XYZ file of C-alpha atoms in Angstrom:
422
model
C 40.355 236.422 39.387
C 42.570 239.394 40.411
C 41.447 241.612 43.316
C 42.431 244.736 41.209
C 39.524 245.597 38.956
C 39.665 249.074 38.026
C 41.225 252.609 38.476
C 39.079 255.589 39.387
C 40.143 259.121 38.861
C 40.217 261.141 41.949
C 39.046 264.238 40.218
C 36.535 263.469 37.651
C 35.621 259.977 38.909
C 36.082 258.158 35.530
C 36.824 254.500 35.794
C 39.267 252.769 33.659
C 39.992 249.037 33.265
C 43.561 247.939 34.497
C 44.913 247.720 31.026
C 43.509 251.078 29.842
C 45.802 253.471 31.689
C 49.057 253.205 33.671
C 49.550 256.320 35.613
C 47.204 259.359 35.667
C 43.825 260.135 34.371
C 44.070 260.898 30.541
C 41.182 263.471 30.766
C 42.482 265.731 33.661
C 45.723 264.349 34.952
C 44.057 263.419 38.237
C 45.664 260.666 40.494
C 44.132 257.381 40.073
C 42.777 255.295 42.866
C 43.123 251.612 42.699
C 39.778 249.979 42.949
C 39.655 246.364 44.404
C 36.795 243.703 44.278
C 35.609 244.759 47.839
C 32.531 242.586 47.689
C 34.543 239.478 46.931
C 37.020 240.320 49.662
C 34.303 241.061 52.091
C 32.654 237.616 51.438
C 35.902 235.590 51.448
C 37.703 237.268 54.521
C 36.876 238.402 58.002
C 39.401 240.679 60.060
C 40.567 237.533 62.083
C 41.826 235.938 58.707
C 44.309 238.755 58.499
C 45.045 239.412 62.222
C 45.888 235.757 62.735
C 48.507 235.564 60.180
C 52.052 234.847 60.941
C 53.744 236.872 58.256
C 54.893 239.990 60.134
C 55.359 242.183 57.098
C 53.217 244.200 54.853
C 52.468 241.044 52.912
C 50.321 239.891 55.741
C 47.671 242.107 54.117
C 47.981 240.525 50.669
C 44.244 239.924 50.444
C 43.896 243.751 50.566
C 46.601 244.492 47.965
C 46.394 244.690 44.141
C 49.456 242.565 43.825
C 50.378 239.047 44.952
C 53.280 238.123 47.263
C 56.448 237.841 45.041
C 57.773 234.377 44.917
C 61.160 233.256 46.032
C 63.048 233.023 49.379
C 62.854 235.705 51.897
C 64.556 238.971 50.844
C 64.254 242.577 51.963
C 61.300 242.893 49.511
C 59.547 240.396 51.804
C 60.443 242.265 54.980
C 59.087 245.676 54.466
C 56.497 246.945 56.902
C 55.283 245.717 60.401
C 57.283 248.359 62.092
C 57.066 248.939 65.841
C 54.914 251.386 67.854
C 56.457 252.757 71.056
C 55.013 254.639 73.909
C 56.382 258.074 74.701
C 55.343 258.675 78.349
C 58.034 261.477 79.031
C 57.243 263.367 76.007
C 53.477 262.831 76.743
C 54.018 264.322 80.210
C 55.950 267.303 78.884
C 53.118 268.084 76.436
C 50.348 267.498 78.989
C 49.086 264.404 77.200
C 48.002 260.924 78.515
C 48.261 258.708 75.501
C 51.100 259.216 73.070
C 52.792 256.706 70.686
C 55.133 256.676 67.857
C 55.312 254.373 64.878
C 59.008 254.157 63.818
C 59.253 253.609 60.027
C 63.033 253.765 60.243
C 62.933 250.019 60.991
C 62.236 249.251 57.497
C 64.917 247.542 55.192
C 66.169 250.731 53.637
C 65.265 252.760 56.823
C 62.205 254.787 55.515
C 58.465 254.577 55.073
C 59.169 254.539 51.270
C 59.919 250.689 51.267
C 56.292 250.185 51.477
C 55.577 251.733 48.174
C 58.696 250.392 46.488
C 57.868 246.750 47.679
C 54.428 246.998 46.029
C 55.913 248.777 42.868
C 58.684 246.226 42.169
C 56.125 243.423 42.746
C 53.900 245.095 40.070
C 56.953 245.487 37.815
C 57.546 241.802 38.210
C 53.838 240.990 37.342
C 53.944 243.096 34.099
C 57.547 241.979 33.002
C 58.992 245.601 33.228
C 62.667 245.509 32.447
C 63.544 248.868 34.077
C 61.923 250.766 37.026
C 62.816 254.283 37.294
C 61.943 257.098 39.847
C 62.691 260.685 40.941
C 63.713 260.975 44.592
C 65.451 263.301 46.929
C 66.836 260.097 48.442
C 64.250 257.865 50.436
C 62.142 256.789 47.713
C 65.076 256.111 45.514
C 66.855 254.147 48.221
C 63.754 252.148 48.909
C 63.304 251.398 45.128
C 67.052 250.539 44.771
C 66.885 248.157 47.771
C 63.679 246.352 46.805
C 64.830 246.182 43.164
C 68.282 244.565 44.275
C 66.409 242.049 46.416
C 64.963 240.533 43.337
C 67.460 241.367 40.538
C 65.073 244.167 39.099
C 66.979 246.936 37.162
C 66.364 250.438 38.741
C 67.378 253.933 37.564
C 67.092 256.806 40.089
C 67.009 260.617 39.112
C 67.959 262.543 42.208
C 68.714 266.342 42.652
C 72.463 266.867 43.099
C 71.666 268.438 46.604
C 70.372 265.054 47.994
C 72.117 264.128 51.274
C 75.343 262.068 50.660
C 74.121 259.339 52.956
C 70.969 258.853 50.715
C 73.040 258.854 47.467
C 75.440 256.361 49.037
C 72.392 253.968 49.656
C 71.378 254.257 46.049
C 74.804 253.394 44.883
C 75.387 250.501 47.259
C 72.249 248.907 46.197
C 73.273 248.864 42.715
C 70.881 251.295 41.029
C 71.863 253.464 38.203
C 72.074 256.892 39.840
C 71.851 260.100 37.751
C 72.146 263.390 39.662
C 70.183 266.317 38.361
C 71.429 269.925 38.399
C 68.073 271.182 39.600
C 65.170 270.517 42.112
C 63.194 267.379 42.996
C 60.546 268.813 40.726
C 63.027 268.931 37.838
C 64.089 265.397 38.516
C 60.390 264.415 38.553
C 59.613 265.870 35.138
C 62.753 264.394 33.653
C 61.899 260.957 34.913
C 58.512 261.066 33.250
C 59.963 262.057 30.043
C 62.670 259.355 30.206
C 59.964 256.646 31.050
C 57.971 257.783 28.023
C 60.962 257.719 25.779
C 62.532 254.532 26.900
C 59.549 252.468 27.955
C 60.511 252.263 31.522
C 58.039 251.661 34.439
C 57.768 254.791 36.476
C 57.530 254.553 40.168
C 57.178 258.340 40.714
C 55.250 259.248 44.105
C 51.857 260.749 43.417
C 52.020 259.557 39.836
C 52.061 255.781 39.852
C 48.722 254.680 41.537
C 50.370 251.669 43.177
C 52.582 253.908 45.481
C 49.567 254.706 47.599
C 48.692 251.073 47.634
C 51.982 250.299 49.419
C 51.695 253.149 51.754
C 48.159 252.256 52.857
C 49.762 249.136 54.512
C 50.792 251.526 57.354
C 46.951 252.276 58.067
C 46.448 248.393 58.299
C 49.181 248.066 60.863
C 47.696 250.977 62.815
C 44.356 249.348 62.742
C 45.806 246.095 64.088
C 47.673 247.927 66.764
C 44.807 250.048 67.887
C 42.664 246.832 68.305
C 45.288 245.782 70.753
C 45.383 249.084 72.438
C 41.681 248.874 72.986
C 42.214 245.563 74.769
C 44.964 246.843 76.891
C 43.028 250.084 77.947
C 39.981 247.802 78.740
C 42.275 245.486 80.925
C 43.494 248.608 82.749
C 39.937 249.527 83.570
C 39.820 252.444 81.190
C 36.664 253.298 79.228
C 38.403 253.841 75.855
C 35.047 254.379 74.053
C 34.777 257.523 75.828
C 37.919 258.822 74.217
C 38.219 261.113 71.162
C 39.308 259.356 67.967
C 42.934 258.421 67.399
C 44.793 261.474 65.903
C 47.684 260.451 63.534
C 50.360 262.985 62.779
C 52.066 262.722 59.393
C 54.627 264.719 57.814
C 53.720 265.761 54.313
C 55.659 266.594 51.110
C 54.259 265.252 47.792
C 51.161 264.170 49.637
C 51.365 260.511 48.924
C 52.042 259.156 52.390
C 49.025 260.895 53.896
C 46.778 260.095 50.977
C 48.000 256.286 51.153
C 47.139 256.057 54.811
C 43.764 257.640 54.226
C 43.167 255.149 51.413
C 43.951 252.307 53.719
C 41.477 253.351 56.372
C 38.915 253.895 53.686
C 39.384 250.372 52.362
C 38.761 249.087 56.066
C 35.682 251.240 56.357
C 34.459 250.116 52.844
C 34.903 246.481 54.128
C 32.908 247.289 57.215
C 35.963 246.355 59.352
C 36.030 249.620 61.148
C 33.082 252.033 61.872
C 34.803 255.445 61.674
C 38.018 257.069 60.409
C 40.879 258.255 62.670
C 41.678 261.909 62.493
C 44.564 262.551 60.233
C 46.753 265.522 60.714
C 49.322 266.657 58.193
C 52.354 268.450 59.072
C 54.447 270.612 56.549
C 57.591 272.639 56.940
C 56.707 276.358 56.603
C 59.051 276.661 53.557
C 57.258 273.807 51.740
C 53.677 274.258 52.473
C 51.650 274.174 49.271
C 49.180 271.492 50.572
C 48.722 273.242 53.891
C 48.113 276.534 52.067
C 45.448 274.890 49.985
C 43.836 273.261 52.946
C 43.646 276.618 54.876
C 42.176 278.425 51.855
C 39.367 275.814 51.606
C 40.434 274.872 48.183
C 41.794 271.789 46.203
C 43.738 273.926 43.863
C 47.365 273.327 44.789
C 49.405 276.480 44.001
C 53.290 275.726 43.664
C 55.833 277.259 46.090
C 59.537 277.689 45.954
C 60.376 275.066 48.516
C 63.207 275.943 51.043
C 63.502 273.640 54.051
C 66.136 271.379 55.380
C 63.767 268.585 55.570
C 64.738 267.453 52.028
C 62.329 264.520 51.988
C 59.256 266.879 52.123
C 60.748 269.676 50.143
C 58.414 269.979 47.208
C 57.486 272.920 44.825
C 54.390 271.323 43.306
C 52.987 268.325 45.307
C 51.871 265.618 42.896
C 49.415 264.163 45.100
C 48.000 267.376 46.613
C 44.340 267.053 46.144
C 44.072 263.689 47.761
C 46.276 264.991 50.634
C 43.944 267.870 51.247
C 41.071 265.363 51.488
C 42.945 263.132 53.825
C 42.729 265.788 56.476
C 39.378 267.253 55.505
C 37.434 264.099 55.287
C 38.713 262.743 58.717
C 38.077 265.800 60.748
C 41.820 266.588 60.632
C 43.898 269.730 59.729
C 47.244 270.933 58.591
C 49.967 272.449 60.709
C 53.176 274.221 59.508
C 56.489 274.324 61.468
C 59.566 276.183 60.877
C 63.019 274.477 60.304
C 64.161 275.381 63.880
C 61.388 273.643 65.419
C 62.052 270.509 63.245
C 65.653 270.616 64.503
C 64.508 270.720 68.053
C 62.151 267.788 67.478
C 64.972 265.745 66.141
C 66.951 266.280 69.573
C 63.725 265.684 71.587
C 62.975 262.244 69.937
C 66.635 261.458 70.041
C 66.529 261.705 73.856
C 63.777 258.976 73.796
C 66.049 256.647 71.770
C 64.568 257.513 68.358
C 66.782 258.784 65.568
C 64.561 260.689 63.054
C 65.457 262.507 59.937
C 64.122 265.904 59.499
C 60.980 264.751 57.641
C 60.333 262.295 60.294
C 60.766 264.757 63.125
C 58.449 267.228 61.418
C 55.509 265.157 62.446
C 56.433 265.417 66.126
C 57.202 269.220 65.799
C 53.604 269.459 64.582
C 52.281 267.710 67.608
C 54.293 269.989 69.806
C 52.512 272.866 68.188
C 49.106 271.197 68.303
C 49.489 270.528 71.903
C 50.533 274.046 72.740
C 47.609 275.622 70.949
C 44.850 273.180 72.309
C 44.358 271.456 68.941
C 44.654 268.276 70.719
C 43.445 267.626 74.266
C 45.050 265.769 77.170
C 42.889 262.820 76.842
C 43.243 262.495 72.986
C 45.096 259.366 72.049
C 47.836 260.349 69.594
C 50.176 258.429 67.138
C 53.132 260.259 65.428
C 54.653 258.698 62.396
C 58.379 258.884 62.162
C 58.993 258.329 58.383
C 62.814 257.855 58.274
C 66.084 257.316 60.113
C 68.275 260.354 61.143
C 71.288 258.414 59.623
C 69.826 259.504 56.253
C 70.900 263.032 56.903
C 73.830 263.502 59.459
C 74.452 267.093 58.504
C 70.888 268.053 59.670
C 71.290 265.869 62.848
C 74.533 267.622 63.896
C 72.558 270.865 63.921
C 70.425 269.563 66.746
C 73.174 268.796 69.143
C 76.424 270.279 70.633
C 79.408 268.788 69.028
C 81.489 266.417 71.305
C 84.522 267.944 72.992
C 88.003 266.644 72.112
C 90.348 265.968 75.159
C 93.729 264.879 76.060
C 93.770 261.111 77.022
C 94.087 261.836 80.773
C 91.770 261.439 83.683
C 92.383 265.225 84.499
C 91.058 266.126 81.113
C 87.958 264.023 81.949
C 87.530 265.714 85.331
C 87.795 269.186 83.842
C 85.105 268.279 81.217
C 82.849 266.981 83.916
């Protein structure tokens, strides 16, 4: 029997059988949560059954996923997830912190966090025999879909705003997707994608619209859970009393809201199974020019009022977040909060992470920029354990990266010219 037993509307709580709906709640348009057979999973599996697996990808968590592992030889679809966590001692010292790590999602096959969702979506498309998968994207979600689809020969169509960074458009084309550039915003592309999917019978991957996107993104929470178990062991070996520390604080950049809500869902799954006793503190970070979810959180409401998004962090530039309600809850229900940062601080964050050997795109650096603000205002304390999520590679947006550095000088090919520069 499938582990996937129902959908539940995040707004009205109505439950639907898997075959009754596909995308959002017919009653109120609310995002649907995928309900698994938690009782059966709990009876059949223990944490050690997961952590002892030798599959070092998101598919090690197949017992906790609503789709099965795709058949066939190893492909990029089988390699998404299981990204590394690095210590950042120099940045920790600069910020007055003792325990700082970064999880680097740029190590995914298409170099962004979005591979997690796309791997699950393509697996789902294969299960339901979808001929075409379509999505709207500023670049990363589309590149992830194009990459995962190419790995298994799945047809993919991407609608992207014409302003998408050229490097991201190049990925879409190289992976063989049908790419259509829209003379408008991401939100325009999103709406057009939904209409096209309805008209032509395509399977729509849109973030914050298809319930399976959060199921892919929740796998990051499972990896953080495993890593945190090891961190506990390491600290105990060092003689540190970890139990006396505050809960782990996770800094996540937020655009549509689906990454932060997916991570929240992953930890809620673990809590429901009894595999953790409490939730980590999840802190969302938005660009000041695209802060619809942060605005709602600060107002104490779940009503998401659209903004006219203006930020160089294209991956989180969204007028109307499609997963805003669950994104607000991710912070509120975990004792977290929302922080907003201006573009100039995002640019500085790119440079600071770069000097640590981490090349982050603007959206990825936004999470670290939020931590800088949090540390400066006392929102996090020196003893708090902190994990920052870098959601994508800086190679995705070279134009933004060049704003963070001084251009290299051009010299004559002589030793004298070198000495003059030095």
